[in-house]
Backbone as JSON, one array per atom type, in Angstrom:
{
  "sequence": "XXXXXXXXXXXXXXXXXXXXXXXXXXXXXXXXXXXXXXXXXXXXXXXXXXXXXXXXXXXXXXXXXXXXXXXXXXXXXXXXXXXXXXXXXXXXXXXXXXXXXXXXXXXXXXXXXXXXXXXXXXXXXXXXXXXXXXXXXXXXXXXXXXXXXXXXXXXXXXXXXXXXXXXXXX",
  "N": [[-67.02, 25.13, 65.29], [-66.27, 27.45, 62.75], [-67.43, 30.79, 62.31], [-69.17, 32.15, 59.44], [-67.1, 33.62, 56.97], [-66.47, 37.08, 56.97], [-65.89, 39.59, 54.81], [-64.01, 42.46, 55.16], [-64.56, 45.78, 54.17], [-63.96, 48.31, 54.87], [-61.27, 50.34, 56.1], [-59.76, 49.69, 59.07], [-57.73, 51.06, 60.26], [-55.93, 50.51, 62.25], [-54.87, 48.01, 62.13], [-53.56, 45.16, 60.31], [-55.35, 43.46, 57.82], [-55.2, 41.15, 56.35], [-55.48, 41.61, 53.7], [-54.07, 43.08, 50.73], [-54.17, 45.76, 50.89], [-53.2, 49.19, 51.36], [-52.18, 50.21, 54.49], [-52.01, 52.87, 55.83], [-51.41, 54.15, 58.34], [-49.9, 52.29, 59.65], [-47.67, 51.56, 58.18], [-45.33, 53.13, 56.05], [-45.76, 53.45, 52.73], [-44.03, 54.7, 50.99], [-41.59, 54.43, 52.09], [-40.2, 51.63, 52.45], [-39.85, 49.3, 55.07], [-39.93, 51.14, 57.11], [-41.23, 50.93, 59.59], [-39.74, 48.91, 60.84], [-37.25, 50.17, 60.93], [-37.84, 52.28, 62.66], [-38.42, 50.87, 65.01], [-35.88, 49.72, 65.48], [-34.38, 52.05, 65.93], [-35.58, 53.04, 68.28], [-34.99, 50.89, 69.99], [-32.21, 51.07, 70.07], [-31.75, 53.63, 71.19], [-33.36, 54.09, 73.45], [-33.05, 52.48, 75.72], [-33.29, 52.01, 79.12], [-31.73, 51.81, 82.2], [-30.13, 50.67, 85.24], [-26.92, 49.73, 85.97], [-25.19, 48.14, 88.36], [-22.29, 47.57, 90.05], [-21.46, 45.54, 88.27], [-19.23, 45.05, 86.72], [-17.13, 43.4, 87.71], [-18.46, 41.25, 88.69], [-19.29, 37.99, 89.87], [-21.77, 36.84, 90.01], [-24.86, 38.11, 88.84], [-27.62, 39.88, 89.78], [-30.87, 40.41, 88.46], [-33.43, 42.62, 88.49], [-36.63, 44.17, 88.62], [-38.58, 47.04, 89.32], [-40.12, 47.13, 92.58], [-38.84, 44.77, 93.76], [-36.23, 45.23, 92.96], [-35.12, 47.07, 94.68], [-34.66, 45.71, 97.12], [-33.0, 43.73, 96.14], [-30.81, 45.23, 95.37], [-29.98, 46.15, 97.86], [-29.23, 43.66, 98.87], [-27.02, 43.17, 97.27], [-25.24, 45.1, 98.27], [-24.96, 44.12, 100.9], [-23.83, 41.58, 100.42], [-21.5, 42.31, 99.05], [-20.15, 43.57, 101.13], [-19.47, 41.34, 102.53], [-17.53, 40.31, 100.99], [-18.27, 39.08, 98.65], [-18.54, 38.87, 95.11], [-20.82, 40.4, 93.51], [-23.46, 41.83, 91.53], [-25.96, 44.06, 90.15], [-28.46, 44.37, 87.67], [-30.79, 46.71, 86.9], [-33.57, 47.06, 85.2], [-35.03, 50.0, 84.1], [-37.0, 50.6, 82.36], [-38.87, 48.07, 80.71], [-39.21, 47.71, 78.05], [-37.69, 49.24, 75.38], [-35.87, 46.26, 76.11], [-33.07, 46.33, 78.33], [-30.49, 45.5, 76.82], [-27.96, 46.54, 76.49], [-26.96, 46.85, 79.06], [-26.2, 44.3, 79.75], [-23.97, 43.98, 78.24], [-22.07, 45.24, 79.72], [-21.41, 43.56, 81.73], [-19.2, 41.48, 83.61], [-17.21, 39.33, 81.73], [-16.57, 36.83, 82.64], [-18.64, 36.03, 84.22], [-20.63, 33.97, 86.35], [-23.31, 33.39, 86.53], [-26.77, 34.48, 86.25], [-29.3, 35.92, 88.28], [-32.61, 36.18, 88.46], [-34.73, 38.23, 90.19], [-37.89, 38.23, 91.37], [-41.25, 39.27, 92.09], [-43.22, 37.39, 91.37], [-45.28, 34.55, 90.46], [-44.29, 32.44, 88.82], [-42.29, 33.48, 87.32], [-41.41, 36.0, 85.01], [-39.74, 38.03, 84.09], [-37.43, 36.55, 83.97], [-37.27, 35.19, 81.55], [-36.68, 37.23, 79.73], [-34.2, 37.91, 80.74], [-32.73, 35.59, 80.17], [-32.82, 35.66, 77.36], [-31.48, 38.08, 76.88], [-28.93, 37.45, 77.88], [-28.2, 35.45, 76.08], [-28.25, 36.91, 73.66], [-26.12, 38.61, 74.09], [-24.09, 36.89, 74.09], [-23.41, 35.47, 76.42], [-23.04, 32.64, 78.0], [-24.31, 31.26, 80.46], [-25.73, 29.81, 83.48], [-29.14, 30.64, 84.27], [-30.94, 31.74, 86.94], [-33.94, 31.76, 88.92], [-35.58, 33.63, 91.32], [-38.55, 33.46, 92.59], [-41.0, 35.01, 94.27], [-43.7, 34.8, 94.64], [-46.43, 36.71, 95.54], [-45.23, 38.61, 97.16], [-42.89, 41.14, 98.12], [-39.51, 40.41, 98.02], [-37.37, 40.16, 100.86], [-34.18, 41.62, 101.68], [-32.54, 39.79, 103.04], [-33.67, 37.39, 102.25], [-33.03, 37.36, 99.55], [-30.26, 37.27, 99.75], [-29.99, 34.75, 100.99], [-31.02, 33.1, 98.96], [-29.11, 33.54, 96.99], [-26.87, 32.41, 98.25], [-27.67, 29.74, 98.25], [-27.73, 29.26, 95.5], [-25.02, 29.59, 94.88], [-23.98, 27.48, 96.35], [-24.81, 25.38, 94.85], [-27.34, 24.36, 95.22], [-29.66, 25.18, 94.03], [-31.81, 24.86, 91.24], [-31.25, 25.69, 87.89], [-33.17, 27.92, 85.79], [-32.93, 28.47, 83.1]],
  "CA": [[-67.19, 25.6, 63.92], [-65.98, 28.85, 62.54], [-68.53, 31.52, 61.66], [-68.95, 32.45, 58.03], [-66.13, 34.69, 56.77], [-67.0, 38.38, 56.57], [-64.81, 40.38, 54.25], [-64.09, 43.88, 55.52], [-64.32, 46.71, 53.07], [-63.45, 49.56, 55.43], [-59.95, 50.27, 56.73], [-59.87, 49.93, 60.5], [-56.73, 52.06, 60.58], [-55.04, 50.12, 63.33], [-54.41, 46.63, 62.01], [-53.56, 44.54, 59.0], [-56.55, 42.63, 57.75], [-55.0, 40.01, 55.47], [-55.53, 42.02, 52.3], [-52.87, 43.8, 50.31], [-54.45, 47.19, 50.88], [-52.31, 50.06, 52.13], [-52.62, 50.55, 55.84], [-51.14, 54.02, 55.95], [-50.95, 54.5, 59.68], [-48.99, 51.27, 60.16], [-46.43, 51.53, 57.41], [-45.23, 54.17, 55.04], [-45.45, 52.76, 51.48], [-42.94, 55.37, 50.3], [-40.35, 54.05, 52.77], [-40.28, 50.24, 52.91], [-39.05, 49.02, 56.27], [-39.95, 52.29, 58.03], [-41.6, 50.47, 60.92], [-38.58, 48.2, 61.39], [-36.22, 51.17, 61.23], [-38.27, 53.0, 63.85], [-38.23, 49.95, 66.11], [-34.44, 49.62, 65.73], [-33.95, 53.32, 66.5], [-36.05, 53.06, 69.66], [-34.21, 49.89, 70.72], [-30.85, 51.57, 70.25], [-31.63, 54.88, 71.94], [-34.28, 54.27, 74.59], [-32.83, 51.51, 76.79], [-33.07, 52.7, 80.4], [-31.37, 50.81, 83.19], [-29.03, 50.93, 86.15], [-26.0, 48.6, 86.12], [-24.51, 48.44, 89.61], [-21.26, 46.61, 90.47], [-21.48, 44.37, 87.37], [-17.99, 44.92, 85.95], [-16.32, 42.29, 88.21], [-19.36, 40.35, 89.42], [-19.41, 36.57, 89.53], [-23.21, 36.64, 89.82], [-25.56, 39.37, 88.64], [-29.07, 39.88, 89.97], [-31.65, 41.27, 87.57], [-34.7, 42.85, 89.17], [-37.39, 45.31, 88.12], [-39.58, 47.55, 90.25], [-39.83, 47.04, 94.0], [-37.81, 43.79, 94.12], [-34.88, 45.72, 92.67], [-34.6, 47.77, 95.86], [-34.1, 44.75, 98.07], [-31.87, 43.05, 95.49], [-29.65, 46.14, 95.44], [-29.52, 46.06, 99.25], [-28.54, 42.37, 98.99], [-25.71, 43.35, 96.64], [-24.39, 45.81, 99.23], [-24.68, 43.2, 102.01], [-22.92, 40.54, 99.94], [-20.2, 42.95, 98.77], [-19.5, 43.78, 102.43], [-18.97, 40.03, 102.94], [-16.48, 39.9, 100.06], [-18.82, 38.42, 97.46], [-18.56, 39.7, 93.91], [-22.16, 40.37, 92.92], [-23.94, 43.1, 91.02], [-27.38, 44.05, 89.77], [-29.0, 45.14, 86.54], [-32.15, 47.12, 87.2], [-34.24, 47.72, 84.08], [-35.94, 51.09, 84.46], [-38.12, 50.24, 81.49], [-38.65, 46.72, 80.21], [-39.14, 47.78, 76.59], [-36.88, 48.11, 74.95], [-35.13, 45.64, 77.21], [-31.72, 46.91, 78.35], [-29.41, 44.59, 76.41], [-26.67, 47.23, 76.67], [-26.5, 46.61, 80.43], [-25.57, 42.99, 79.77], [-22.66, 44.14, 77.61], [-21.16, 45.76, 80.75], [-21.18, 42.51, 82.72], [-17.96, 40.72, 83.6], [-17.32, 38.23, 80.77], [-16.4, 35.57, 83.37], [-19.77, 35.89, 85.13], [-21.01, 32.57, 86.53], [-24.74, 33.21, 86.42], [-27.71, 35.58, 86.49], [-30.39, 35.56, 89.18], [-33.76, 37.07, 88.29], [-35.47, 38.36, 91.45], [-39.22, 38.68, 90.95], [-42.4, 39.02, 92.96], [-44.2, 36.71, 90.53], [-45.47, 33.14, 90.82], [-43.48, 31.5, 88.04], [-41.25, 34.19, 86.59], [-41.68, 36.65, 83.74], [-38.5, 38.72, 83.71], [-36.37, 35.57, 83.78], [-37.16, 34.88, 80.12], [-35.96, 38.34, 79.12], [-32.81, 37.8, 81.19], [-32.12, 34.51, 79.38], [-32.65, 36.14, 76.0], [-30.42, 39.1, 76.89], [-27.66, 36.75, 78.03], [-27.91, 34.79, 74.8], [-27.95, 37.94, 72.64], [-24.8, 39.19, 74.36], [-23.17, 35.76, 74.04], [-23.01, 35.05, 77.76], [-23.66, 31.33, 78.14], [-24.23, 30.87, 81.88], [-27.05, 29.47, 84.02], [-30.06, 31.7, 84.68], [-31.74, 31.27, 88.07], [-35.08, 32.62, 89.21], [-36.15, 33.68, 92.67], [-39.92, 33.91, 92.4], [-41.53, 35.1, 95.63], [-45.15, 34.89, 94.56], [-46.98, 38.07, 95.53], [-44.64, 39.52, 98.14], [-41.58, 41.7, 97.78], [-38.51, 39.69, 98.81], [-36.5, 40.92, 101.76], [-32.77, 41.49, 101.3], [-31.99, 38.56, 103.6], [-34.16, 36.29, 101.41], [-32.22, 37.4, 98.33], [-28.93, 36.78, 100.15], [-30.11, 33.31, 101.21], [-31.18, 32.46, 97.65], [-27.79, 33.61, 96.36], [-26.01, 31.41, 98.9], [-28.11, 28.43, 97.77], [-27.26, 29.15, 94.12], [-23.57, 29.42, 94.93], [-23.71, 26.15, 96.9], [-25.3, 24.37, 93.92], [-28.59, 23.8, 95.73], [-30.8, 25.67, 93.26], [-31.85, 24.43, 89.85], [-31.36, 26.81, 86.96], [-34.4, 27.99, 84.98], [-32.41, 28.35, 81.73]],
  "C": [[-66.86, 27.08, 63.86], [-67.19, 29.54, 61.93], [-68.17, 31.8, 60.21], [-68.04, 33.67, 57.9], [-66.83, 35.96, 56.31], [-65.83, 39.2, 56.06], [-65.03, 41.85, 54.61], [-63.81, 44.74, 54.29], [-63.75, 48.02, 53.58], [-62.09, 49.31, 56.07], [-60.13, 50.6, 58.21], [-58.84, 50.93, 60.98], [-55.76, 51.65, 61.66], [-54.52, 48.69, 63.21], [-54.3, 46.23, 60.55], [-54.75, 43.6, 58.96], [-56.41, 41.45, 56.8], [-55.13, 40.36, 54.0], [-54.22, 42.72, 51.96], [-53.09, 45.3, 50.25], [-53.42, 47.95, 51.69], [-52.96, 50.36, 53.47], [-51.72, 51.68, 56.3], [-50.62, 54.34, 57.33], [-49.95, 53.48, 60.23], [-47.66, 51.25, 59.43], [-46.48, 52.64, 56.38], [-44.84, 53.51, 53.72], [-44.31, 53.42, 50.7], [-41.58, 54.99, 50.89], [-40.47, 52.62, 53.28], [-39.36, 50.03, 54.11], [-39.06, 50.14, 57.29], [-40.3, 51.86, 59.46], [-40.44, 49.76, 61.59], [-37.49, 49.19, 61.77], [-36.57, 51.96, 62.49], [-38.07, 52.15, 65.09], [-36.75, 49.85, 66.48], [-33.89, 50.89, 66.37], [-34.35, 53.42, 67.98], [-35.22, 52.09, 70.5], [-32.8, 50.39, 71.0], [-30.78, 52.73, 71.24], [-32.44, 54.98, 73.22], [-34.13, 53.23, 75.69], [-32.5, 52.27, 78.07], [-32.84, 51.65, 81.48], [-30.34, 51.39, 84.15], [-28.21, 49.65, 86.22], [-25.11, 48.94, 87.31], [-23.58, 47.29, 89.98], [-21.19, 45.39, 89.56], [-20.14, 44.09, 86.69], [-17.13, 43.74, 86.41], [-17.15, 41.21, 88.87], [-19.3, 38.92, 88.92], [-20.87, 36.2, 89.27], [-23.87, 38.01, 89.72], [-27.06, 39.13, 88.85], [-29.68, 40.76, 88.89], [-33.02, 41.4, 88.21], [-35.3, 44.15, 88.68], [-38.38, 45.75, 89.19], [-39.15, 47.38, 91.7], [-38.81, 45.96, 94.36], [-36.39, 44.27, 93.84], [-34.28, 46.47, 93.85], [-33.95, 46.8, 96.84], [-32.94, 43.98, 97.45], [-30.63, 43.93, 95.52], [-29.1, 46.16, 96.87], [-28.75, 44.76, 99.47], [-27.15, 42.45, 98.37], [-24.76, 44.03, 97.62], [-24.01, 44.91, 100.41], [-23.63, 42.16, 101.59], [-21.54, 41.1, 99.61], [-19.43, 43.18, 100.07], [-18.93, 42.48, 102.98], [-17.89, 39.5, 102.0], [-16.96, 39.19, 98.82], [-18.83, 39.39, 96.29], [-19.91, 39.51, 93.22], [-22.51, 41.77, 92.44], [-25.41, 42.99, 90.67], [-27.59, 44.88, 88.51], [-30.44, 45.43, 86.89], [-32.74, 47.8, 85.96], [-35.16, 48.82, 84.62], [-37.19, 50.98, 83.61], [-37.83, 48.85, 80.97], [-38.79, 46.63, 78.69], [-38.7, 49.16, 76.2], [-36.04, 47.58, 76.1], [-33.67, 46.09, 77.16], [-30.59, 45.92, 78.06], [-28.04, 45.23, 76.62], [-26.11, 47.0, 78.07], [-25.75, 45.28, 80.5], [-24.19, 43.02, 79.11], [-21.63, 44.65, 78.61], [-20.76, 44.71, 81.78], [-19.83, 41.84, 82.5], [-18.12, 39.51, 82.66], [-17.11, 36.87, 81.42], [-17.52, 35.35, 84.39], [-20.19, 34.42, 85.19], [-22.51, 32.33, 86.41], [-25.51, 34.49, 86.68], [-28.81, 35.06, 87.39], [-31.49, 36.61, 89.02], [-34.57, 37.06, 89.58], [-36.82, 38.99, 91.12], [-40.27, 38.4, 92.02], [-43.54, 38.46, 92.1], [-44.28, 35.25, 90.97], [-44.5, 32.21, 90.1], [-42.41, 32.19, 87.2], [-41.73, 34.75, 85.26], [-40.4, 37.3, 83.22], [-37.4, 37.73, 83.36], [-36.19, 35.2, 82.31], [-36.42, 35.98, 79.37], [-34.48, 38.31, 79.51], [-32.09, 36.74, 80.36], [-31.86, 34.96, 77.94], [-31.54, 37.18, 75.91], [-29.05, 38.45, 77.03], [-27.26, 36.09, 76.72], [-27.52, 35.8, 73.73], [-26.57, 38.56, 72.85], [-23.73, 38.11, 74.5], [-22.57, 35.4, 75.4], [-23.75, 33.75, 78.03], [-23.44, 30.82, 79.56], [-25.63, 30.5, 82.36], [-27.83, 30.72, 84.44], [-30.96, 31.12, 85.77], [-32.88, 32.25, 88.29], [-35.54, 32.5, 90.64], [-37.53, 34.3, 92.53], [-40.63, 33.86, 93.76], [-43.05, 35.26, 95.67], [-45.59, 36.35, 94.61], [-46.37, 38.98, 96.58], [-43.26, 39.98, 97.66], [-40.55, 40.97, 98.63], [-37.71, 40.64, 99.7], [-35.05, 40.69, 101.33], [-32.17, 40.19, 101.83], [-32.47, 37.33, 102.83], [-33.36, 36.21, 100.11], [-30.82, 36.87, 98.61], [-28.96, 35.26, 100.32], [-30.23, 32.57, 99.88], [-29.84, 32.43, 96.93], [-26.87, 32.53, 96.95], [-26.38, 30.0, 98.45], [-27.67, 28.21, 96.32], [-25.78, 28.83, 94.12], [-23.18, 28.03, 95.43], [-24.2, 25.02, 95.98], [-26.59, 23.72, 94.33], [-29.82, 24.23, 94.94], [-30.68, 25.21, 91.81], [-32.0, 25.66, 88.96], [-32.68, 26.75, 86.2], [-34.04, 27.84, 83.51], [-30.94, 28.04, 81.79]]
}
């Protein structure tokens, strides 16, 4: 059962409350759409990332934080073996670096999200970024639970993806 409805009369100052009252700190009534415009400005100007070897890559790793170090090492190892791979390393995850995906080879065959999570979190952002930039390729996820993957583990996962042994997440 729901408790009896209590109508608020005071402005909390930090949320909408379902009434049509002005919530001045959240939106500027003199400038409709000000919050949306601010969000769009931040999204356009504050994307921070490193795109490494993505211009000709057949597969692109995407990794954030500590896993990005080993994924970048894996890129160097695989490049030395003649493989065309690259990495996108978001420096911040909001706003997500969609611009990095615009730099990716248009003939890319897939993205591999490398994460030290149980079931993947970044992989969903990778799939959305690929879709937003009109790159329709499989998205794979290497989820290593609570440990940082070693470069050789990333290389092995890549080899399994390339051999068709791994199922795509998206």
